[in-house]
XYZ file of C-alpha atoms in Angstrom:
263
model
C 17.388 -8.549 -10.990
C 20.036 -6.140 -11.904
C 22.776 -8.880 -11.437
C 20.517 -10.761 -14.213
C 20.348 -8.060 -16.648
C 23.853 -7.351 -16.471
C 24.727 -11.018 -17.248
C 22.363 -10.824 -19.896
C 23.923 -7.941 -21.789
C 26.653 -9.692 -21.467
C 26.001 -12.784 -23.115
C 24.265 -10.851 -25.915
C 26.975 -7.702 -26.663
C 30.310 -9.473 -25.812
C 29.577 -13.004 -27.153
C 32.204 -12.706 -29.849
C 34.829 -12.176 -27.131
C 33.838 -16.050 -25.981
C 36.345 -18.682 -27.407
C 33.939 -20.432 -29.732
C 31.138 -17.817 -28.790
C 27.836 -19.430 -27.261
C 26.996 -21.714 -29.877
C 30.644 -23.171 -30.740
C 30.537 -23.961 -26.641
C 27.029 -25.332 -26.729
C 27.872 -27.343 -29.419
C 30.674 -28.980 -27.771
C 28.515 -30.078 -25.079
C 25.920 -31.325 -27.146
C 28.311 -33.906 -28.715
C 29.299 -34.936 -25.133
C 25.286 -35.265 -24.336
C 25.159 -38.269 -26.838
C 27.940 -40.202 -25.561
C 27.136 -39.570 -21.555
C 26.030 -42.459 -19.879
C 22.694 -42.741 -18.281
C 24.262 -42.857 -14.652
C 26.575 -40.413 -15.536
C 23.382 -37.977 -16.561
C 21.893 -38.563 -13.075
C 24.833 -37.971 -10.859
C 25.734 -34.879 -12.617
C 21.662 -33.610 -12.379
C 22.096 -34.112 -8.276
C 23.980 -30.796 -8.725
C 22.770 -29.507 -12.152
C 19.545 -29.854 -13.015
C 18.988 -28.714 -16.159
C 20.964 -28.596 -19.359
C 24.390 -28.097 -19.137
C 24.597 -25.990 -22.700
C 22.759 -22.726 -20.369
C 26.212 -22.658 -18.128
C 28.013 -22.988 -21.830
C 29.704 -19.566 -21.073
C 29.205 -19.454 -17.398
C 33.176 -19.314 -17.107
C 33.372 -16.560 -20.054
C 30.483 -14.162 -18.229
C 32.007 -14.243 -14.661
C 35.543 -14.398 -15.702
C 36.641 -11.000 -13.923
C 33.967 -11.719 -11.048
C 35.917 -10.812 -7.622
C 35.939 -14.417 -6.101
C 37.014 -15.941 -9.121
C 38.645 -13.340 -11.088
C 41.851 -15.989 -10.834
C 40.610 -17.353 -13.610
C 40.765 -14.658 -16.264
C 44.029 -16.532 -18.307
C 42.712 -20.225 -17.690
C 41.105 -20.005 -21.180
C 44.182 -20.486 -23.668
C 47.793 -22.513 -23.614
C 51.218 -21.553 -24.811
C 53.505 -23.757 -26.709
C 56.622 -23.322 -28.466
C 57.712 -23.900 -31.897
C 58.207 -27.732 -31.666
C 54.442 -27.550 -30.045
C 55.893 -28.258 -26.789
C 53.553 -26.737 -24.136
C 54.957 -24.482 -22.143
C 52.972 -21.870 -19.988
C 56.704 -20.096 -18.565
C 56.585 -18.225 -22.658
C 54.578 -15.544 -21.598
C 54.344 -13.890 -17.508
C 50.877 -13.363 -18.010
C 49.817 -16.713 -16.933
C 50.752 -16.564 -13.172
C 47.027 -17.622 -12.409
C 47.361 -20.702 -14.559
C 46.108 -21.441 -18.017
C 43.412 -24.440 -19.507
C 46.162 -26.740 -18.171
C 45.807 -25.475 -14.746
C 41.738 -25.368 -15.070
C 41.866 -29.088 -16.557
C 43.753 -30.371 -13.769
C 42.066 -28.788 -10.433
C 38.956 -30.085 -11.779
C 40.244 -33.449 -12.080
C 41.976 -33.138 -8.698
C 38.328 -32.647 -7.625
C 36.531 -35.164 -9.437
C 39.356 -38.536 -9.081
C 38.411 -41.274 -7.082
C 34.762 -40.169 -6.959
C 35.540 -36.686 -5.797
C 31.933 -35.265 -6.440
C 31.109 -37.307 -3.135
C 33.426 -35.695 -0.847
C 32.760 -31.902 -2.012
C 30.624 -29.096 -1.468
C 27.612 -28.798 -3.970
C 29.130 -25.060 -4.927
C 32.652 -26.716 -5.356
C 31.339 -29.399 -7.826
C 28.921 -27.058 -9.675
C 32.067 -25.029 -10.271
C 34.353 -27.321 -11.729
C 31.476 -28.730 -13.787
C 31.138 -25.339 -15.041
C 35.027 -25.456 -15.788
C 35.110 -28.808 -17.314
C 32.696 -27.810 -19.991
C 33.974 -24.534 -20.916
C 37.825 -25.486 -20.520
C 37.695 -28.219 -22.565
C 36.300 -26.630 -25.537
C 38.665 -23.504 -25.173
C 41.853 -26.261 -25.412
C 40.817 -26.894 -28.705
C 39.276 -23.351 -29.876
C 42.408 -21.851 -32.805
C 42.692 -18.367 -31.185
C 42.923 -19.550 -27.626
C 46.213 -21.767 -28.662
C 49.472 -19.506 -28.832
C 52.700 -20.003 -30.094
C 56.352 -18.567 -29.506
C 57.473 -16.487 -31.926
C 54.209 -15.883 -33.916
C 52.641 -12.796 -33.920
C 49.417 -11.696 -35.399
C 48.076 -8.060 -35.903
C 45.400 -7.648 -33.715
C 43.804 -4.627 -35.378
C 40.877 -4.434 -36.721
C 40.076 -7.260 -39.738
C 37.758 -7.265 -42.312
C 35.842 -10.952 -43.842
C 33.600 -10.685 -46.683
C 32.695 -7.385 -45.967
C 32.409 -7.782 -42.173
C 34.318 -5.888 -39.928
C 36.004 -7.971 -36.361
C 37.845 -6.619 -33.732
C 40.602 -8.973 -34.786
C 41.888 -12.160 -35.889
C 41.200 -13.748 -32.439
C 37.392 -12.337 -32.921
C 36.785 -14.068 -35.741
C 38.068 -17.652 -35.154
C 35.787 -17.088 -31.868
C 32.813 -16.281 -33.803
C 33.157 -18.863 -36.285
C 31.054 -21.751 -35.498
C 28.154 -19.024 -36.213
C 30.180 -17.992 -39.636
C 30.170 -21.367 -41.061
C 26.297 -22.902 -39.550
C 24.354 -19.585 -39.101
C 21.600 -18.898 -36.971
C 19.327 -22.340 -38.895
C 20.567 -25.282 -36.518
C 20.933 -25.362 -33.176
C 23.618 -26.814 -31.162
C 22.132 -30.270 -31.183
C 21.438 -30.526 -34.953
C 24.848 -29.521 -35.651
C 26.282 -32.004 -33.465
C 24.368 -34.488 -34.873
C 26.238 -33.176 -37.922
C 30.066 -33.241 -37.007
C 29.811 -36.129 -34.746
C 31.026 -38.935 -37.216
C 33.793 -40.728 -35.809
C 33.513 -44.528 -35.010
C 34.316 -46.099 -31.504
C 37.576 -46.831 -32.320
C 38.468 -43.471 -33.740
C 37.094 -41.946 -30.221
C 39.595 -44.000 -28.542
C 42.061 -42.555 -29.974
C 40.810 -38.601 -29.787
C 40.312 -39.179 -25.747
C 43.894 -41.313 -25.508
C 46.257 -40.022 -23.457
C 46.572 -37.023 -20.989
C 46.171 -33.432 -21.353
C 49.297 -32.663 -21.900
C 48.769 -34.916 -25.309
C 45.074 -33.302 -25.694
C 46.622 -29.639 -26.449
C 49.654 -30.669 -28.110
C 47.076 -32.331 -30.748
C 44.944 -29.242 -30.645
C 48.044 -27.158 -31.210
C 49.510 -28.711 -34.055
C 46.192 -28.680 -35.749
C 44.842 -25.146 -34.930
C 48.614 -23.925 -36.338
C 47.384 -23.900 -40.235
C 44.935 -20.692 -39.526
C 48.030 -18.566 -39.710
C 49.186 -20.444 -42.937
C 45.653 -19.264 -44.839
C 45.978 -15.892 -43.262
C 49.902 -15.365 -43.379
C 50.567 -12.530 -40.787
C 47.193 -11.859 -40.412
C 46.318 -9.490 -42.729
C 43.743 -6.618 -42.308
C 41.156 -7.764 -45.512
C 41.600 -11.793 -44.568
C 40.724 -14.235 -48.005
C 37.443 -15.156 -49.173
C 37.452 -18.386 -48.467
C 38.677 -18.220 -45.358
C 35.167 -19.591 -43.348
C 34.990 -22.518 -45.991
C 38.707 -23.292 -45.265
C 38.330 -23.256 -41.667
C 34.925 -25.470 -41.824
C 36.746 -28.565 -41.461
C 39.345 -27.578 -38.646
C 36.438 -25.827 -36.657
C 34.106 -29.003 -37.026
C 37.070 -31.766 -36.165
C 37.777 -29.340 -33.054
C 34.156 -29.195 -31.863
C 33.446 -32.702 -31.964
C 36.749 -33.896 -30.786
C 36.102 -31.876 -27.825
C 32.823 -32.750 -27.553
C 34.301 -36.606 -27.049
C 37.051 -35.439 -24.161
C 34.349 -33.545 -22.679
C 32.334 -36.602 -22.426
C 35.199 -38.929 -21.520
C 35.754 -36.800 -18.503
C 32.406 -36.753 -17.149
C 31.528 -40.328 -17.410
C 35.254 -41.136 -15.726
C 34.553 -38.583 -13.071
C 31.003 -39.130 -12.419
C 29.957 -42.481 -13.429
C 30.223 -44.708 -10.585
């Protein structure tokens, strides 16, 4: 019981630390539930089942727990000025990054991996595959050589963050508000055709961030230097980006599962 309360607390006092917060991350997940395939759904219920979008943060909450502490720095990716990606820019990343996270789960997962593995081992990289994939795309979790921000205290429209990577993490609730829940707002932002998914779940992960990358760059063009009292309009210009970001993710979340788990 204590264990519960504590993860509780968690999720309610330190959900602006979460890439995306709760909601961004459920909302990721909830465009994936409308393009999972029925057999998909039922393989991945044999080891979770219930809805995905309450283990939204799972990897967030537990990040510094003992047995898996390894995974404190798999939430963000380093690339340098050409938007190359390149984890050896910074020493923190020993552990591995959302590269690293991306990859052991689909070392798991190929060739029908969820048959061969322990329930705790799948259940895991499910967990990681949901999270991960929606912190490749999240602006403050993608870093770039030779950019710094100040990451004092900020202030938005009167509201004070603990910095610029605070905000962009909060944001899906800055721009939809407490009104619609993850599913209506995925129902929203998920308005690309077949053909345009095609394209968004192309090629590897490698491509995956370097796309994120070069589109989560223009948050330090509206906020040169970030600045402690950040524009106005800064929620209204990031609407767009955060929305494209979400659903796109949403799509490689769901590409993943049905290649992994629907045979």
């Amino acid at each position: 019981m204590k264990r519960l309360i504590l993860v509780l607390l968690v999720c309610m006092f330190a959900a602006d630390s979460f890439a995306w917060g709760p909601l961004g991350h459920k909302v990721v997940i909830a465009v994936a539930q409308r393009h999972l395939t029925e057999k998909t759904k039922k393989n991945i219920e044999k080891f979770i089942d219930y809805d995905l979008k309450k283990d939204a943060v799972w990897m967030d909450v537990h990040r510094h727990d003992k047995h898996i502490a390894y995974t404190n720095t798999w939430h963000t990716s380093f690339f340098d000025k050409d938007f190359n990606y390149n984890p050896n820019i910074t020493k923190k990343m020993s552990t591995g990054d959302v590269f690293r996270a991306l990859t052991l789960a689909e070392a798991t997962f190929r060739n029908n991996g969820y048959k061969q593995h322990s329930d705790s081992v799948v259940v895991f990289h499910i967990r990681s595959l949901i999270h991960f994939v929606g912190d490749a795309q999240c602006p403050s979790h993608t870093y770039y050589d030779g950019l710094t921000s100040k990451w004092g205290k900020i202030q938005l429209n009167g509201r004070t963050f603990k910095s610029f990577h605070t905000l962009y993490d909060a944001i899906p609730s800055l721009i939809w508000g407490k009104d619609m829940t993850p599913d209506e707002i995925a129902a929203q932002i998920d308005n690309a055709s077949k053909r345009e998914i095609k394209k968004i779940v192309a090629g590897d992960f490698y491509d995956w961030l370097s796309s994120a990358a070069r589109m989560n760059r223009v948050i330090y063009d509206w906020n040169p230097d970030c600045p402690e009292v950040l524009r106005d309009d800064t929620v209204q210009l990031s609407t767009e980006l955060v929305s494209t970001q979400l659903r796109d993710a949403g799509y490689r979340l769901a590409y993943l599962l049905n290649l992994y788990f629907g045979n």
